[in-house]
mmCIF file of C-alpha atoms in Angstrom:
data_model
loop_
_atom_site.group_PDB
_atom_site.id
_atom_site.type_symbol
_atom_site.label_atom_id
_atom_site.label_comp_id
_atom_site.label_asym_id
_atom_site.label_seq_id
_atom_site.Cartn_x
_atom_site.Cartn_y
_atom_site.Cartn_z
ATOM 1 C CA MET A 1 -11.431 -7.259 19.536
ATOM 2 C CA LYS A 2 -13.260 -6.290 16.352
ATOM 3 C CA PRO A 3 -11.030 -4.766 13.637
ATOM 4 C CA ARG A 4 -11.620 -1.062 12.955
ATOM 5 C CA ALA A 5 -12.702 0.058 9.511
ATOM 6 C CA VAL A 6 -10.003 2.544 8.552
ATOM 7 C CA VAL A 7 -11.447 3.197 5.117
ATOM 8 C CA VAL A 8 -14.837 4.728 5.876
ATOM 9 C CA GLY A 9 -17.902 2.607 5.228
ATOM 10 C CA GLN A 10 -16.307 -0.828 5.055
ATOM 11 C CA SER A 11 -16.252 -3.733 7.443
ATOM 12 C CA VAL A 12 -13.201 -5.957 7.625
ATOM 13 C CA SER A 13 -13.472 -9.658 8.366
ATOM 14 C CA LYS A 14 -11.295 -11.120 11.093
ATOM 15 C CA VAL A 15 -9.618 -13.320 8.475
ATOM 16 C CA LYS A 16 -8.567 -10.312 6.356
ATOM 17 C CA HIS A 17 -7.563 -8.345 9.446
ATOM 18 C CA ASP A 18 -5.347 -11.208 10.636
ATOM 19 C CA LEU A 19 -3.872 -11.706 7.165
ATOM 20 C CA ALA A 20 -2.987 -8.009 6.886
ATOM 21 C CA LYS A 21 -1.366 -8.181 10.306
ATOM 22 C CA GLN A 22 0.673 -11.205 9.194
ATOM 23 C CA PHE A 23 1.738 -9.365 6.006
ATOM 24 C CA ARG A 24 2.920 -6.420 8.133
ATOM 25 C CA ARG A 25 5.079 -8.774 10.191
ATOM 26 C CA GLU A 26 6.430 -10.533 7.087
ATOM 27 C CA MET A 27 7.071 -7.680 4.653
ATOM 28 C CA THR A 28 9.187 -8.411 1.600
ATOM 29 C CA SER A 29 12.628 -6.804 1.476
ATOM 30 C CA ALA A 30 11.452 -4.365 -1.230
ATOM 31 C CA GLU A 31 8.466 -3.379 0.930
ATOM 32 C CA ARG A 32 10.849 -2.786 3.853
ATOM 33 C CA VAL A 33 13.015 -0.482 1.700
ATOM 34 C CA LEU A 34 9.990 1.619 0.717
ATOM 35 C CA TRP A 35 8.465 1.550 4.205
ATOM 36 C CA ARG A 36 11.656 2.978 5.752
ATOM 37 C CA ARG A 37 11.259 5.982 3.435
ATOM 38 C CA VAL A 38 7.523 6.673 3.844
ATOM 39 C CA ARG A 39 6.811 5.718 7.451
ATOM 40 C CA ASP A 40 6.281 8.306 10.183
ATOM 41 C CA ASN A 41 5.118 10.939 7.660
ATOM 42 C CA LYS A 42 8.646 11.158 6.189
ATOM 43 C CA LEU A 43 7.418 11.683 2.630
ATOM 44 C CA GLU A 44 5.906 15.150 2.214
ATOM 45 C CA GLY A 45 4.381 14.910 5.691
ATOM 46 C CA VAL A 46 1.677 12.451 4.599
ATOM 47 C CA HIS A 47 0.721 9.363 6.545
ATOM 48 C CA PHE A 48 0.980 5.921 4.945
ATOM 49 C CA ARG A 49 -0.367 2.678 6.362
ATOM 50 C CA ARG A 50 1.013 -0.763 5.564
ATOM 51 C CA GLN A 51 -1.132 -3.677 4.395
ATOM 52 C CA GLN A 52 -4.423 -1.797 4.491
ATOM 53 C CA VAL A 53 -7.611 -3.749 3.806
ATOM 54 C CA ILE A 54 -9.796 -1.955 1.249
ATOM 55 C CA GLU A 55 -12.956 -3.626 -0.087
ATOM 56 C CA GLY A 56 -11.583 -7.075 0.766
ATOM 57 C CA PHE A 57 -8.205 -6.497 -0.912
ATOM 58 C CA ILE A 58 -4.986 -5.830 0.963
ATOM 59 C CA ALA A 59 -3.051 -2.833 -0.372
ATOM 60 C CA ASP A 60 0.694 -2.763 0.301
ATOM 61 C CA PHE A 61 0.711 0.931 1.268
ATOM 62 C CA TYR A 62 -2.214 3.320 1.606
ATOM 63 C CA CYS A 63 -2.359 7.094 2.080
ATOM 64 C CA HIS A 64 -5.897 8.105 3.060
ATOM 65 C CA SER A 65 -5.427 11.859 2.710
ATOM 66 C CA ALA A 66 -4.244 11.486 -0.912
ATOM 67 C CA ALA A 67 -6.520 8.533 -1.754
ATOM 68 C CA LEU A 68 -3.422 6.666 -2.926
ATOM 69 C CA VAL A 69 -2.387 3.020 -2.914
ATOM 70 C CA VAL A 70 1.220 2.110 -3.615
ATOM 71 C CA GLU A 71 1.771 -1.487 -4.683
ATOM 72 C CA VAL A 72 5.118 -3.271 -4.716
ATOM 73 C CA ASP A 73 4.990 -5.997 -7.339
ATOM 74 C CA GLY A 74 7.171 -9.015 -6.802
ATOM 75 C CA ALA A 75 7.141 -12.445 -8.373
ATOM 76 C CA THR A 76 3.855 -13.421 -6.661
ATOM 77 C CA HIS A 77 1.635 -10.759 -8.249
ATOM 78 C CA GLU A 78 -0.961 -12.010 -10.720
ATOM 79 C CA LEU A 79 -1.996 -9.598 -13.464
ATOM 80 C CA GLN A 80 -5.726 -10.406 -13.402
ATOM 81 C CA HIS A 81 -5.932 -10.054 -9.613
ATOM 82 C CA ASP A 82 -3.981 -6.772 -9.794
ATOM 83 C CA LEU A 83 -6.308 -5.390 -12.482
ATOM 84 C CA GLU A 84 -9.397 -6.341 -10.472
ATOM 85 C CA ARG A 85 -7.973 -4.815 -7.290
ATOM 86 C CA SER A 86 -7.013 -1.583 -9.082
ATOM 87 C CA ALA A 87 -10.503 -1.333 -10.602
ATOM 88 C CA VAL A 88 -12.116 -1.705 -7.164
ATOM 89 C CA PHE A 89 -9.795 0.941 -5.716
ATOM 90 C CA GLU A 90 -10.495 3.315 -8.614
ATOM 91 C CA GLY A 91 -14.219 2.777 -7.997
ATOM 92 C CA ARG A 92 -13.664 4.204 -4.515
ATOM 93 C CA GLY A 93 -11.693 7.127 -5.941
ATOM 94 C CA ILE A 94 -8.346 5.651 -4.871
ATOM 95 C CA HIS A 95 -5.468 5.866 -7.354
ATOM 96 C CA THR A 96 -2.890 3.059 -7.567
ATOM 97 C CA LEU A 97 0.815 3.475 -8.275
ATOM 98 C CA ARG A 98 2.680 0.247 -9.027
ATOM 99 C CA PHE A 99 6.400 -0.392 -8.731
ATOM 100 C CA THR A 100 8.401 -3.563 -9.201
ATOM 101 C CA ASN A 101 10.875 -4.853 -6.661
ATOM 102 C CA ALA A 102 13.596 -4.134 -9.242
ATOM 103 C CA GLU A 103 12.565 -0.463 -9.500
ATOM 104 C CA ILE A 104 12.712 -0.081 -5.724
ATOM 105 C CA TYR A 105 16.126 -1.754 -5.441
ATOM 106 C CA ALA A 106 17.621 0.046 -8.461
ATOM 107 C CA ASP A 107 16.447 3.602 -7.755
ATOM 108 C CA ILE A 108 14.347 4.225 -4.651
ATOM 109 C CA GLU A 109 14.777 7.983 -5.153
ATOM 110 C CA LYS A 110 13.045 7.789 -8.545
ATOM 111 C CA VAL A 111 10.201 5.784 -6.981
ATOM 112 C CA LEU A 112 9.838 8.414 -4.254
ATOM 113 C CA GLU A 113 9.840 11.186 -6.898
ATOM 114 C CA VAL A 114 6.923 9.520 -8.704
ATOM 115 C CA ILE A 115 5.004 9.277 -5.420
ATOM 116 C CA ARG A 116 5.865 12.901 -4.561
ATOM 117 C CA GLY A 117 4.660 13.968 -8.001
ATOM 118 C CA TYR A 118 1.322 12.286 -7.442
ATOM 119 C CA LEU A 119 0.996 13.804 -3.957
ATOM 120 C CA ALA A 120 1.750 17.269 -5.335
ATOM 121 C CA SER A 121 -0.967 16.860 -7.959
ATOM 122 C CA ARG A 122 -3.592 16.201 -5.271
#
């Protein structure tokens, strides 16, 4: 089965599609904490997707209606790769919010408030 292009106008390779699927199965604990709070339209009634492929990059969480990517940065994130990915997303009109694992563990409510604030500004 050919992967569907969720973000309009892009094609997704089978390799990226399979990798995103693997990442959904193997979410980090911080990603799980955030996912429990945003899944099923729980946050302001907006829909988030996990591990969404956008222009060849895999975003941790993506809200199409708000053109928003939420990234959870753990020990494996590389600054240069993150900057490049954010620039590509911005080129598509998609804003990126970044949070560290520590921020999610320490105060998930504050993280959700930042996301809510962005959603309200849209």
